[in-house]
Each structure stands twice: as C-alpha cells, then as structure tokens.
C-alpha cells in the first residue's frame, strides 16, 4: 500500500506542476446498482439455488480534470463495514507525448493492464491496435479533453460499446457519468477492431469492421461489428434502436460467439446515462440459459479537499 501512496503522490504532484490553473478539489462519486437473476435453467430445468440478488457498490475519486482516478469496488459488501474493497488506480504514463500516450491500470501496486491512446489524421483515434474514425466535432472534442487535458472519463465514453478487449474498469467509469454534460454530437462513424488470439500471442486474431448509423439528431440507430474476412456471417455485436418509451430510448444489443449468445435490452435515460439492462444469456455447450436485470439505485457526487486513498478515510465523507 505504501507503494500506492507514493505513486499517487507522484502522479498528483506532476499533474499540479504541469497545470497550475487546475481547481484544487477532488470529486467522489458513490454509485449503487441492483443485479438480480430472474431465472436460470439447465437443460430447461429451473435452478433456483443459483439465483442471485446483489446490490453492488462502486466509488470513484478523481482529480478535478479526471486525469487520475481511483476506483473502489465493494461488490456486494456493505460499504460502511468493509475495509478491504478492491482498489484500482488509473493514471497516465508521465513520459508520453500529448498525441500518443499510455493509460495504466494498477491493482495491489502492480500494473494489471494498459491502453495505448494516439491521435492521427483523418479524425482517427487509435486504442492499442483498434482504430475509431470520428466526425470532426467529436475528434476535436477528444483532442481537447483526452489528448490535451488527459480526461479519462471521456476516453471511457468513447469505448462504452465494449467493441474490443478493454479493462472492465472502463465500464465502471461509464456508469459514473450519469448527469454529466457531454459533447452534444459524439459520433463514431466507423471502427476497425483487432481481437488477438487468446491462446497464442504470436498468432494473428480477427479484424472486425464496425459501422455506425445515426438519425438526424445524432442518435445511434444501429451498430454492427462483423469479421472483415466473412462479411456474410452473423455479426459478433449488433446494437439496434427499438423505440422511445417515456424518457428512455430502448436498444437491443446482441452478442454472439461459438460458445454463447446473449441479448441485452437497454433502457437509456435521455436525460443522462442512467442505463437499466435486462440480459438473456445462453451458454451453448452446457445448454444453460439465464435472465437477469441490472439497474441503478443510488448515485451521489461529493467534492473532497484531498485525494483520499484509504477506505477508512473515505468513510468520513459517506453521508447518505
């Protein structure tokens, strides 16, 4: 833990030296969501003992410009009683150029993952070996906020469709974005996603082409991800706008592989990013099906005078 303290001190000190105009505060977001199984079957027979009903809790603490973020993952534990949440630190490598940098993911004082992020002509943003081609307004916005200001939240927004092999911490950050002001027209036009061979690093994986379709109001209507070598095959990922229901846009997201099929029905709040999801999952090899729901139940933002590190210190600010 002492190494983590030193790393945080070094990161925050360097950030302060680079940008003395930054506000001297830190933001804490407490987020709770309900994850509940509705049904699980094996060979069409109900398995009641496997049903789960969890309340999951996450806390993020970030600098004012979100160039360093701590994530406390309490899982299903009581946040007021638990003293050992899983703690992740996301921070940038200090030697990277603004247009070509690396985001590091730490757990237990060790680097667990990283993302290379670079900006190129023709409005291309590269994440590792994946390429995202954007409209001019969105590209300019990310150049200013990610390349210029190192904003990790805005990088997570770019990757929210989970098209590539990215760390799960980014999905947690996307959930924390509810209620924030976003770029008014964030449009990915197309992408090329390279999925490596999971068993052999020296064997080339698959390259997928991803096409985005929008309506006149910049609302995503359809996203399709399909292997470039087999354009007639079923898409591996497909997101489709279905209807408007009250304040929610309803999407279906279908994912396919050799081993599973799953369909998410997503209810996206047009007033923010408070998503509720119903998931239907089929594991083909063992003929297992499940239906579950996940929805937010609580969210609170609080400004802190210090970048809190210890879970015991953080509890001093948890007034809810």
mmCIF file of N, CA and C in Angstrom, residues 21-156:
data_model
loop_
_atom_site.group_PDB
_atom_site.id
_atom_site.type_symbol
_atom_site.label_atom_id
_atom_site.label_comp_id
_atom_site.label_asym_id
_atom_site.label_seq_id
_atom_site.Cartn_x
_atom_site.Cartn_y
_atom_site.Cartn_z
ATOM 1 N N UNK A 21 -3.243 25.943 -13.102
ATOM 2 C CA UNK A 21 -4.563 26.580 -13.114
ATOM 3 C C UNK A 21 -5.663 25.626 -12.683
ATOM 4 N N UNK A 22 -5.384 24.367 -12.518
ATOM 5 C CA UNK A 22 -6.438 23.401 -12.217
ATOM 6 C C UNK A 22 -7.053 23.659 -10.847
ATOM 7 N N UNK A 23 -8.372 23.497 -10.716
ATOM 8 C CA UNK A 23 -9.016 23.685 -9.413
ATOM 9 C C UNK A 23 -8.458 22.699 -8.390
ATOM 10 N N UNK A 24 -8.383 23.140 -7.145
ATOM 11 C CA UNK A 24 -7.808 22.303 -6.086
ATOM 12 C C UNK A 24 -8.929 21.579 -5.339
ATOM 13 N N UNK A 25 -9.561 20.666 -6.022
ATOM 14 C CA UNK A 25 -10.541 19.820 -5.357
ATOM 15 C C UNK A 25 -10.551 18.461 -6.058
ATOM 16 N N UNK A 26 -11.192 17.500 -5.397
ATOM 17 C CA UNK A 26 -11.306 16.158 -5.947
ATOM 18 C C UNK A 26 -12.768 15.741 -5.856
ATOM 19 N N UNK A 27 -13.186 14.896 -6.775
ATOM 20 C CA UNK A 27 -14.592 14.515 -6.852
ATOM 21 C C UNK A 27 -14.769 13.054 -6.470
ATOM 22 N N UNK A 28 -15.705 12.796 -5.566
ATOM 23 C CA UNK A 28 -16.062 11.437 -5.198
ATOM 24 C C UNK A 28 -17.466 11.140 -5.715
ATOM 25 N N UNK A 29 -17.621 9.989 -6.360
ATOM 26 C CA UNK A 29 -18.931 9.537 -6.826
ATOM 27 C C UNK A 29 -19.214 8.184 -6.179
ATOM 28 N N UNK A 30 -20.332 8.102 -5.472
ATOM 29 C CA UNK A 30 -20.797 6.845 -4.895
ATOM 30 C C UNK A 30 -21.928 6.320 -5.766
ATOM 31 N N UNK A 31 -21.812 5.079 -6.210
ATOM 32 C CA UNK A 31 -22.777 4.511 -7.149
ATOM 33 C C UNK A 31 -23.181 3.121 -6.682
ATOM 34 N N UNK A 32 -24.485 2.882 -6.626
ATOM 35 C CA UNK A 32 -25.006 1.554 -6.289
ATOM 36 C C UNK A 32 -25.921 1.079 -7.404
ATOM 37 N N UNK A 33 -25.844 -0.212 -7.702
ATOM 38 C CA UNK A 33 -26.747 -0.794 -8.675
ATOM 39 C C UNK A 33 -27.228 -2.151 -8.190
ATOM 40 N N UNK A 34 -28.420 -2.505 -8.633
ATOM 41 C CA UNK A 34 -29.024 -3.794 -8.307
ATOM 42 C C UNK A 34 -28.767 -4.751 -9.457
ATOM 43 N N UNK A 35 -28.275 -5.941 -9.147
ATOM 44 C CA UNK A 35 -28.077 -7.004 -10.125
ATOM 45 C C UNK A 35 -28.831 -8.231 -9.641
ATOM 46 N N UNK A 36 -29.830 -8.671 -10.411
ATOM 47 C CA UNK A 36 -30.741 -9.696 -9.911
ATOM 48 C C UNK A 36 -31.064 -10.718 -11.000
ATOM 49 N N UNK A 37 -30.901 -11.979 -10.677
ATOM 50 C CA UNK A 37 -31.299 -13.055 -11.587
ATOM 51 C C UNK A 37 -32.808 -13.275 -11.490
ATOM 52 N N UNK A 38 -33.459 -13.348 -12.632
ATOM 53 C CA UNK A 38 -34.888 -13.653 -12.670
ATOM 54 C C UNK A 38 -35.138 -15.138 -12.880
ATOM 55 N N UNK A 39 -34.228 -15.769 -13.664
ATOM 56 C CA UNK A 39 -34.425 -17.186 -13.970
ATOM 57 C C UNK A 39 -33.111 -17.790 -14.448
ATOM 58 N N UNK A 40 -32.818 -19.015 -14.006
ATOM 59 C CA UNK A 40 -31.681 -19.790 -14.505
ATOM 60 C C UNK A 40 -32.172 -21.213 -14.766
ATOM 61 N N UNK A 41 -31.827 -21.735 -15.940
ATOM 62 C CA UNK A 41 -32.229 -23.093 -16.298
ATOM 63 C C UNK A 41 -31.047 -23.874 -16.846
ATOM 64 N N UNK A 42 -30.992 -25.166 -16.495
ATOM 65 C CA UNK A 42 -30.053 -26.123 -17.079
ATOM 66 C C UNK A 42 -30.877 -27.202 -17.760
ATOM 67 N N UNK A 43 -30.670 -27.353 -19.075
ATOM 68 C CA UNK A 43 -31.463 -28.325 -19.850
ATOM 69 C C UNK A 43 -32.963 -28.110 -19.611
ATOM 70 N N UNK A 44 -33.360 -26.847 -19.626
ATOM 71 C CA UNK A 44 -34.764 -26.435 -19.483
ATOM 72 C C UNK A 44 -35.344 -26.686 -18.099
ATOM 73 N N UNK A 45 -34.500 -27.012 -17.110
ATOM 74 C CA UNK A 45 -34.973 -27.234 -15.751
ATOM 75 C C UNK A 45 -34.519 -26.065 -14.852
ATOM 76 N N UNK A 46 -35.444 -25.469 -14.086
ATOM 77 C CA UNK A 46 -35.071 -24.336 -13.221
ATOM 78 C C UNK A 46 -34.020 -24.724 -12.182
ATOM 79 N N UNK A 47 -33.098 -23.803 -11.919
ATOM 80 C CA UNK A 47 -32.066 -23.994 -10.901
ATOM 81 C C UNK A 47 -32.218 -22.847 -9.900
ATOM 82 N N UNK A 48 -33.103 -23.019 -8.947
ATOM 83 C CA UNK A 48 -33.450 -21.927 -8.045
ATOM 84 C C UNK A 48 -32.302 -21.551 -7.115
ATOM 85 N N UNK A 49 -31.488 -22.529 -6.708
ATOM 86 C CA UNK A 49 -30.430 -22.246 -5.742
ATOM 87 C C UNK A 49 -29.324 -21.366 -6.322
ATOM 88 N N UNK A 50 -29.277 -21.239 -7.644
ATOM 89 C CA UNK A 50 -28.233 -20.429 -8.270
ATOM 90 C C UNK A 50 -28.632 -18.960 -8.429
ATOM 91 N N UNK A 51 -29.873 -18.635 -8.142
ATOM 92 C CA UNK A 51 -30.342 -17.260 -8.323
ATOM 93 C C UNK A 51 -29.629 -16.316 -7.361
ATOM 94 N N UNK A 52 -29.216 -15.155 -7.875
ATOM 95 C CA UNK A 52 -28.511 -14.182 -7.052
ATOM 96 C C UNK A 52 -29.277 -12.864 -7.055
ATOM 97 N N UNK A 53 -29.163 -12.148 -5.943
ATOM 98 C CA UNK A 53 -29.797 -10.844 -5.790
ATOM 99 C C UNK A 53 -28.806 -9.945 -5.059
ATOM 100 N N UNK A 54 -28.032 -9.168 -5.812
ATOM 101 C CA UNK A 54 -26.926 -8.412 -5.246
ATOM 102 C C UNK A 54 -27.154 -6.907 -5.385
ATOM 103 N N UNK A 55 -26.639 -6.176 -4.413
ATOM 104 C CA UNK A 55 -26.522 -4.723 -4.528
ATOM 105 C C UNK A 55 -25.040 -4.401 -4.596
ATOM 106 N N UNK A 56 -24.587 -3.926 -5.729
ATOM 107 C CA UNK A 56 -23.165 -3.698 -5.981
ATOM 108 C C UNK A 56 -22.832 -2.226 -5.766
ATOM 109 N N UNK A 57 -21.694 -1.976 -5.139
ATOM 110 C CA UNK A 57 -21.310 -0.609 -4.788
ATOM 111 C C UNK A 57 -19.936 -0.280 -5.346
ATOM 112 N N UNK A 58 -19.840 0.879 -5.990
ATOM 113 C CA UNK A 58 -18.572 1.379 -6.513
ATOM 114 C C UNK A 58 -18.390 2.823 -6.049
ATOM 115 N N UNK A 59 -17.145 3.204 -5.825
ATOM 116 C CA UNK A 59 -16.819 4.596 -5.515
ATOM 117 C C UNK A 59 -15.639 4.995 -6.391
ATOM 118 N N UNK A 60 -15.741 6.169 -7.019
ATOM 119 C CA UNK A 60 -14.583 6.711 -7.724
ATOM 120 C C UNK A 60 -14.170 8.014 -7.069
ATOM 121 N N UNK A 61 -12.879 8.243 -7.030
ATOM 122 C CA UNK A 61 -12.330 9.520 -6.590
ATOM 123 C C UNK A 61 -11.374 9.991 -7.673
ATOM 124 N N UNK A 62 -11.624 11.176 -8.193
ATOM 125 C CA UNK A 62 -10.845 11.657 -9.330
ATOM 126 C C UNK A 62 -10.348 13.067 -9.081
ATOM 127 N N UNK A 63 -9.280 13.422 -9.778
ATOM 128 C CA UNK A 63 -8.818 14.804 -9.774
ATOM 129 C C UNK A 63 -9.851 15.671 -10.482
ATOM 130 N N UNK A 64 -9.714 16.980 -10.380
ATOM 131 C CA UNK A 64 -10.704 17.896 -10.950
ATOM 132 C C UNK A 64 -10.846 17.718 -12.454
ATOM 133 N N UNK A 65 -9.770 17.378 -13.128
ATOM 134 C CA UNK A 65 -9.821 17.177 -14.575
ATOM 135 C C UNK A 65 -9.830 15.710 -14.958
ATOM 136 N N UNK A 66 -9.982 14.819 -13.979
ATOM 137 C CA UNK A 66 -10.111 13.376 -14.219
ATOM 138 C C UNK A 66 -8.917 12.786 -14.951
ATOM 139 N N UNK A 67 -7.698 13.269 -14.645
ATOM 140 C CA UNK A 67 -6.507 12.678 -15.260
ATOM 141 C C UNK A 67 -5.934 11.541 -14.409
ATOM 142 N N UNK A 68 -6.432 11.371 -13.185
ATOM 143 C CA UNK A 68 -6.116 10.214 -12.343
ATOM 144 C C UNK A 68 -7.380 9.837 -11.594
ATOM 145 N N UNK A 69 -7.692 8.542 -11.553
ATOM 146 C CA UNK A 69 -8.936 8.086 -10.938
ATOM 147 C C UNK A 69 -8.665 6.849 -10.093
ATOM 148 N N UNK A 70 -9.187 6.862 -8.869
ATOM 149 C CA UNK A 70 -9.205 5.677 -8.022
ATOM 150 C C UNK A 70 -10.593 5.060 -8.072
ATOM 151 N N UNK A 71 -10.670 3.751 -8.179
ATOM 152 C CA UNK A 71 -11.944 3.043 -8.163
ATOM 153 C C UNK A 71 -11.939 2.076 -6.986
ATOM 154 N N UNK A 72 -12.915 2.214 -6.106
ATOM 155 C CA UNK A 72 -13.145 1.269 -5.020
ATOM 156 C C UNK A 72 -14.309 0.380 -5.430
ATOM 157 N N UNK A 73 -14.060 -0.895 -5.573
ATOM 158 C CA UNK A 73 -15.099 -1.855 -5.941
ATOM 159 C C UNK A 73 -15.430 -2.695 -4.706
ATOM 160 N N UNK A 74 -16.601 -2.418 -4.103
ATOM 161 C CA UNK A 74 -17.013 -3.139 -2.906
ATOM 162 C C UNK A 74 -17.818 -4.389 -3.236
ATOM 163 N N UNK A 75 -18.196 -4.565 -4.508
ATOM 164 C CA UNK A 75 -19.017 -5.709 -4.867
ATOM 165 C C UNK A 75 -20.308 -5.698 -4.076
ATOM 166 N N UNK A 76 -20.637 -6.829 -3.470
ATOM 167 C CA UNK A 76 -21.878 -6.981 -2.726
ATOM 168 C C UNK A 76 -21.695 -6.706 -1.226
ATOM 169 N N UNK A 77 -20.525 -6.167 -0.836
ATOM 170 C CA UNK A 77 -20.242 -5.935 0.577
ATOM 171 C C UNK A 77 -20.885 -4.636 1.065
ATOM 172 N N UNK A 78 -21.097 -4.545 2.363
ATOM 173 C CA UNK A 78 -21.607 -3.335 2.992
ATOM 174 C C UNK A 78 -20.483 -2.309 3.049
ATOM 175 N N UNK A 79 -20.675 -1.184 2.391
ATOM 176 C CA UNK A 79 -19.595 -0.203 2.277
ATOM 177 C C UNK A 79 -19.203 0.383 3.627
ATOM 178 N N UNK A 80 -20.140 0.435 4.584
ATOM 179 C CA UNK A 80 -19.849 1.011 5.897
ATOM 180 C C UNK A 80 -19.119 0.040 6.814
ATOM 181 N N UNK A 81 -19.119 -1.238 6.460
ATOM 182 C CA UNK A 81 -18.472 -2.251 7.294
ATOM 183 C C UNK A 81 -17.203 -2.812 6.664
ATOM 184 N N UNK A 82 -17.133 -2.824 5.349
ATOM 185 C CA UNK A 82 -15.997 -3.445 4.672
ATOM 186 C C UNK A 82 -14.778 -2.528 4.713
ATOM 187 N N UNK A 83 -13.624 -3.111 4.966
ATOM 188 C CA UNK A 83 -12.364 -2.361 4.963
ATOM 189 C C UNK A 83 -11.413 -2.841 3.874
ATOM 190 N N UNK A 84 -11.885 -3.755 3.025
ATOM 191 C CA UNK A 84 -10.978 -4.309 2.012
ATOM 192 C C UNK A 84 -11.618 -4.329 0.621
ATOM 193 N N UNK A 85 -12.052 -3.177 0.112
ATOM 194 C CA UNK A 85 -12.555 -3.169 -1.258
ATOM 195 C C UNK A 85 -11.408 -3.411 -2.241
ATOM 196 N N UNK A 86 -11.756 -3.850 -3.441
ATOM 197 C CA UNK A 86 -10.744 -3.940 -4.497
ATOM 198 C C UNK A 86 -10.476 -2.525 -4.998
ATOM 199 N N UNK A 87 -9.215 -2.112 -4.961
ATOM 200 C CA UNK A 87 -8.857 -0.735 -5.322
ATOM 201 C C UNK A 87 -8.060 -0.750 -6.613
ATOM 202 N N UNK A 88 -8.507 0.045 -7.574
ATOM 203 C CA UNK A 88 -7.803 0.195 -8.853
ATOM 204 C C UNK A 88 -7.421 1.655 -9.035
ATOM 205 N N UNK A 89 -6.263 1.870 -9.589
ATOM 206 C CA UNK A 89 -5.809 3.223 -9.928
ATOM 207 C C UNK A 89 -5.619 3.310 -11.436
ATOM 208 N N UNK A 90 -6.184 4.335 -12.048
ATOM 209 C CA UNK A 90 -5.993 4.607 -13.464
ATOM 210 C C UNK A 90 -5.231 5.919 -13.575
ATOM 211 N N UNK A 91 -4.092 5.887 -14.249
ATOM 212 C CA UNK A 91 -3.296 7.099 -14.394
ATOM 213 C C UNK A 91 -2.433 6.990 -15.645
ATOM 214 N N UNK A 92 -2.033 8.126 -16.177
ATOM 215 C CA UNK A 92 -1.278 8.172 -17.424
ATOM 216 C C UNK A 92 0.215 8.021 -17.177
ATOM 217 N N UNK A 93 0.904 7.435 -18.151
ATOM 218 C CA UNK A 93 2.356 7.436 -18.121
ATOM 219 C C UNK A 93 2.864 8.854 -18.283
ATOM 220 N N UNK A 94 3.870 9.236 -17.486
ATOM 221 C CA UNK A 94 4.296 10.632 -17.450
ATOM 222 C C UNK A 94 5.169 11.045 -18.638
ATOM 223 N N UNK A 95 5.757 10.094 -19.343
ATOM 224 C CA UNK A 95 6.671 10.439 -20.428
ATOM 225 C C UNK A 95 5.992 10.480 -21.797
ATOM 226 N N UNK A 96 4.704 10.206 -21.834
ATOM 227 C CA UNK A 96 4.022 10.125 -23.128
ATOM 228 C C UNK A 96 3.817 11.511 -23.723
ATOM 229 N N UNK A 97 3.924 11.588 -25.063
ATOM 230 C CA UNK A 97 3.572 12.816 -25.759
ATOM 231 C C UNK A 97 2.060 12.993 -25.699
ATOM 232 N N UNK A 98 1.600 14.231 -25.859
ATOM 233 C CA UNK A 98 0.166 14.506 -25.780
ATOM 234 C C UNK A 98 -0.630 13.728 -26.813
ATOM 235 N N UNK A 99 -0.091 13.565 -28.024
ATOM 236 C CA UNK A 99 -0.838 12.893 -29.087
ATOM 237 C C UNK A 99 -0.643 11.378 -29.077
ATOM 238 N N UNK A 100 0.233 10.895 -28.199
ATOM 239 C CA UNK A 100 0.499 9.448 -28.123
ATOM 240 C C UNK A 100 0.860 9.130 -26.675
ATOM 241 N N UNK A 101 -0.073 8.523 -25.949
ATOM 242 C CA UNK A 101 0.136 8.321 -24.522
ATOM 243 C C UNK A 101 -0.351 6.944 -24.118
ATOM 244 N N UNK A 102 -0.088 6.602 -22.874
ATOM 245 C CA UNK A 102 -0.498 5.282 -22.381
ATOM 246 C C UNK A 102 -1.186 5.443 -21.031
ATOM 247 N N UNK A 103 -2.352 4.788 -20.904
ATOM 248 C CA UNK A 103 -3.101 4.777 -19.662
ATOM 249 C C UNK A 103 -2.820 3.463 -18.947
ATOM 250 N N UNK A 104 -2.404 3.557 -17.677
ATOM 251 C CA UNK A 104 -2.050 2.371 -16.899
ATOM 252 C C UNK A 104 -3.131 2.057 -15.870
ATOM 253 N N UNK A 105 -3.345 0.761 -15.642
ATOM 254 C CA UNK A 105 -4.301 0.255 -14.662
ATOM 255 C C UNK A 105 -3.521 -0.487 -13.586
ATOM 256 N N UNK A 106 -3.677 -0.071 -12.331
ATOM 257 C CA UNK A 106 -2.963 -0.672 -11.216
ATOM 258 C C UNK A 106 -3.934 -1.358 -10.268
ATOM 259 N N UNK A 107 -3.514 -2.486 -9.706
ATOM 260 C CA UNK A 107 -4.178 -3.133 -8.585
ATOM 261 C C UNK A 107 -3.093 -3.729 -7.694
ATOM 262 N N UNK A 108 -3.230 -3.522 -6.396
ATOM 263 C CA UNK A 108 -2.250 -4.055 -5.442
ATOM 264 C C UNK A 108 -0.823 -3.680 -5.836
ATOM 265 N N UNK A 109 -0.641 -2.423 -6.204
ATOM 266 C CA UNK A 109 0.678 -1.859 -6.528
ATOM 267 C C UNK A 109 1.293 -2.424 -7.800
ATOM 268 N N UNK A 110 0.523 -3.177 -8.590
ATOM 269 C CA UNK A 110 1.059 -3.767 -9.809
ATOM 270 C C UNK A 110 0.246 -3.319 -11.017
ATOM 271 N N UNK A 111 0.927 -3.157 -12.142
ATOM 272 C CA UNK A 111 0.236 -2.835 -13.390
ATOM 273 C C UNK A 111 -0.483 -4.086 -13.874
ATOM 274 N N UNK A 112 -1.786 -4.001 -14.025
ATOM 275 C CA UNK A 112 -2.578 -5.137 -14.490
ATOM 276 C C UNK A 112 -2.955 -5.022 -15.959
ATOM 277 N N UNK A 113 -2.938 -3.798 -16.497
ATOM 278 C CA UNK A 113 -3.320 -3.615 -17.897
ATOM 279 C C UNK A 113 -2.891 -2.219 -18.328
ATOM 280 N N UNK A 114 -3.009 -1.951 -19.614
ATOM 281 C CA UNK A 114 -2.707 -0.614 -20.124
ATOM 282 C C UNK A 114 -3.410 -0.425 -21.458
ATOM 283 N N UNK A 115 -3.604 0.829 -21.830
ATOM 284 C CA UNK A 115 -4.157 1.178 -23.134
ATOM 285 C C UNK A 115 -3.255 2.224 -23.767
ATOM 286 N N UNK A 116 -2.838 1.974 -25.006
ATOM 287 C CA UNK A 116 -2.140 2.992 -25.783
ATOM 288 C C UNK A 116 -3.178 3.833 -26.504
ATOM 289 N N UNK A 117 -3.053 5.141 -26.403
ATOM 290 C CA UNK A 117 -4.021 6.066 -26.996
ATOM 291 C C UNK A 117 -3.265 7.054 -27.862
ATOM 292 N N UNK A 118 -3.638 7.149 -29.138
ATOM 293 C CA UNK A 118 -2.958 8.080 -30.025
ATOM 294 C C UNK A 118 -3.945 8.692 -31.010
ATOM 295 N N UNK A 119 -3.613 9.903 -31.471
ATOM 296 C CA UNK A 119 -4.477 10.676 -32.362
ATOM 297 C C UNK A 119 -3.780 10.853 -33.706
ATOM 298 N N UNK A 120 -4.530 10.662 -34.792
ATOM 299 C CA UNK A 120 -3.953 10.617 -36.122
ATOM 300 C C UNK A 120 -4.795 11.435 -37.100
ATOM 301 N N UNK A 121 -4.251 11.732 -38.292
ATOM 302 C CA UNK A 121 -5.028 12.440 -39.316
ATOM 303 C C UNK A 121 -6.284 11.667 -39.710
ATOM 304 N N UNK A 122 -7.160 12.352 -40.430
ATOM 305 C CA UNK A 122 -8.438 11.789 -40.869
ATOM 306 C C UNK A 122 -9.327 11.415 -39.679
ATOM 307 N N UNK A 123 -9.201 12.185 -38.597
ATOM 308 C CA UNK A 123 -10.061 12.046 -37.414
ATOM 309 C C UNK A 123 -10.041 10.626 -36.846
ATOM 310 N N UNK A 124 -8.849 10.041 -36.799
ATOM 311 C CA UNK A 124 -8.689 8.680 -36.298
ATOM 312 C C UNK A 124 -8.101 8.702 -34.889
ATOM 313 N N UNK A 125 -8.738 7.956 -33.986
ATOM 314 C CA UNK A 125 -8.194 7.728 -32.649
ATOM 315 C C UNK A 125 -7.873 6.249 -32.545
ATOM 316 N N UNK A 126 -6.630 5.939 -32.174
ATOM 317 C CA UNK A 126 -6.204 4.558 -32.047
ATOM 318 C C UNK A 126 -6.142 4.165 -30.578
ATOM 319 N N UNK A 127 -6.794 3.049 -30.237
ATOM 320 C CA UNK A 127 -6.746 2.479 -28.901
ATOM 321 C C UNK A 127 -6.073 1.116 -29.042
ATOM 322 N N UNK A 128 -4.834 1.008 -28.541
ATOM 323 C CA UNK A 128 -3.997 -0.161 -28.852
ATOM 324 C C UNK A 128 -3.936 -0.306 -30.365
ATOM 325 N N UNK A 129 -4.422 -1.407 -30.922
ATOM 326 C CA UNK A 129 -4.401 -1.584 -32.375
ATOM 327 C C UNK A 129 -5.767 -1.341 -33.020
ATOM 328 N N UNK A 130 -6.731 -0.895 -32.227
ATOM 329 C CA UNK A 130 -8.063 -0.599 -32.755
ATOM 330 C C UNK A 130 -8.116 0.842 -33.252
ATOM 331 N N UNK A 131 -8.865 1.062 -34.322
ATOM 332 C CA UNK A 131 -8.996 2.399 -34.903
ATOM 333 C C UNK A 131 -10.449 2.839 -34.870
ATOM 334 N N UNK A 132 -10.679 4.052 -34.346
ATOM 335 C CA UNK A 132 -12.006 4.665 -34.337
ATOM 336 C C UNK A 132 -11.954 5.914 -35.213
ATOM 337 N N UNK A 133 -12.847 5.989 -36.195
ATOM 338 C CA UNK A 133 -12.923 7.132 -37.096
ATOM 339 C C UNK A 133 -14.154 7.961 -36.720
ATOM 340 N N UNK A 134 -13.936 9.241 -36.410
ATOM 341 C CA UNK A 134 -14.953 10.075 -35.806
ATOM 342 C C UNK A 134 -15.349 11.227 -36.725
ATOM 343 N N UNK A 135 -16.501 11.841 -36.431
ATOM 344 C CA UNK A 135 -16.812 13.085 -37.119
ATOM 345 C C UNK A 135 -15.894 14.177 -36.565
ATOM 346 N N UNK A 136 -15.784 15.295 -37.288
ATOM 347 C CA UNK A 136 -14.797 16.323 -36.945
ATOM 348 C C UNK A 136 -15.044 16.910 -35.564
ATOM 349 N N UNK A 137 -16.322 17.107 -35.194
ATOM 350 C CA UNK A 137 -16.638 17.726 -33.901
ATOM 351 C C UNK A 137 -16.206 16.830 -32.739
ATOM 352 N N UNK A 138 -16.464 15.540 -32.852
ATOM 353 C CA UNK A 138 -16.114 14.617 -31.775
ATOM 354 C C UNK A 138 -14.601 14.451 -31.674
ATOM 355 N N UNK A 139 -13.928 14.383 -32.821
ATOM 356 C CA UNK A 139 -12.476 14.261 -32.819
ATOM 357 C C UNK A 139 -11.843 15.478 -32.134
ATOM 358 N N UNK A 140 -12.311 16.669 -32.470
ATOM 359 C CA UNK A 140 -11.777 17.890 -31.859
ATOM 360 C C UNK A 140 -12.010 17.880 -30.354
ATOM 361 N N UNK A 141 -13.199 17.440 -29.946
ATOM 362 C CA UNK A 141 -13.550 17.367 -28.527
ATOM 363 C C UNK A 141 -12.602 16.433 -27.773
ATOM 364 N N UNK A 142 -12.294 15.268 -28.344
ATOM 365 C CA UNK A 142 -11.402 14.321 -27.676
ATOM 366 C C UNK A 142 -9.954 14.806 -27.700
ATOM 367 N N UNK A 143 -9.554 15.491 -28.768
ATOM 368 C CA UNK A 143 -8.213 16.075 -28.798
ATOM 369 C C UNK A 143 -8.051 17.062 -27.639
ATOM 370 N N UNK A 144 -9.074 17.875 -27.422
ATOM 371 C CA UNK A 144 -9.001 18.877 -26.368
ATOM 372 C C UNK A 144 -9.042 18.251 -24.968
ATOM 373 N N UNK A 145 -9.926 17.273 -24.780
ATOM 374 C CA UNK A 145 -10.155 16.773 -23.421
ATOM 375 C C UNK A 145 -9.312 15.561 -23.058
ATOM 376 N N UNK A 146 -9.038 14.676 -24.010
ATOM 377 C CA UNK A 146 -8.242 13.484 -23.721
ATOM 378 C C UNK A 146 -6.774 13.727 -24.034
ATOM 379 N N UNK A 147 -6.488 14.210 -25.236
ATOM 380 C CA UNK A 147 -5.094 14.479 -25.595
ATOM 381 C C UNK A 147 -4.540 15.660 -24.813
ATOM 382 N N UNK A 148 -5.337 16.730 -24.691
ATOM 383 C CA UNK A 148 -4.848 17.932 -24.037
ATOM 384 C C UNK A 148 -4.968 17.914 -22.532
ATOM 385 N N UNK A 149 -6.109 17.433 -22.003
ATOM 386 C CA UNK A 149 -6.375 17.508 -20.569
ATOM 387 C C UNK A 149 -6.287 16.154 -19.860
ATOM 388 N N UNK A 150 -6.055 15.087 -20.611
ATOM 389 C CA UNK A 150 -5.907 13.743 -20.018
ATOM 390 C C UNK A 150 -7.167 13.246 -19.317
ATOM 391 N N UNK A 151 -8.352 13.628 -19.810
ATOM 392 C CA UNK A 151 -9.594 13.249 -19.156
ATOM 393 C C UNK A 151 -9.911 11.779 -19.418
ATOM 394 N N UNK A 152 -9.862 10.958 -18.372
ATOM 395 C CA UNK A 152 -10.065 9.520 -18.509
ATOM 396 C C UNK A 152 -11.542 9.191 -18.696
ATOM 397 N N UNK A 153 -12.434 9.968 -18.069
ATOM 398 C CA UNK A 153 -13.871 9.728 -18.246
ATOM 399 C C UNK A 153 -14.275 9.831 -19.712
ATOM 400 N N UNK A 154 -13.755 10.817 -20.420
ATOM 401 C CA UNK A 154 -14.128 10.990 -21.821
ATOM 402 C C UNK A 154 -13.563 9.881 -22.703
ATOM 403 N N UNK A 155 -12.419 9.335 -22.325
ATOM 404 C CA UNK A 155 -11.898 8.165 -23.031
ATOM 405 C C UNK A 155 -12.818 6.973 -22.819
ATOM 406 N N UNK A 156 -13.298 6.778 -21.579
ATOM 407 C CA UNK A 156 -14.225 5.678 -21.297
ATOM 408 C C UNK A 156 -15.504 5.810 -22.116
#
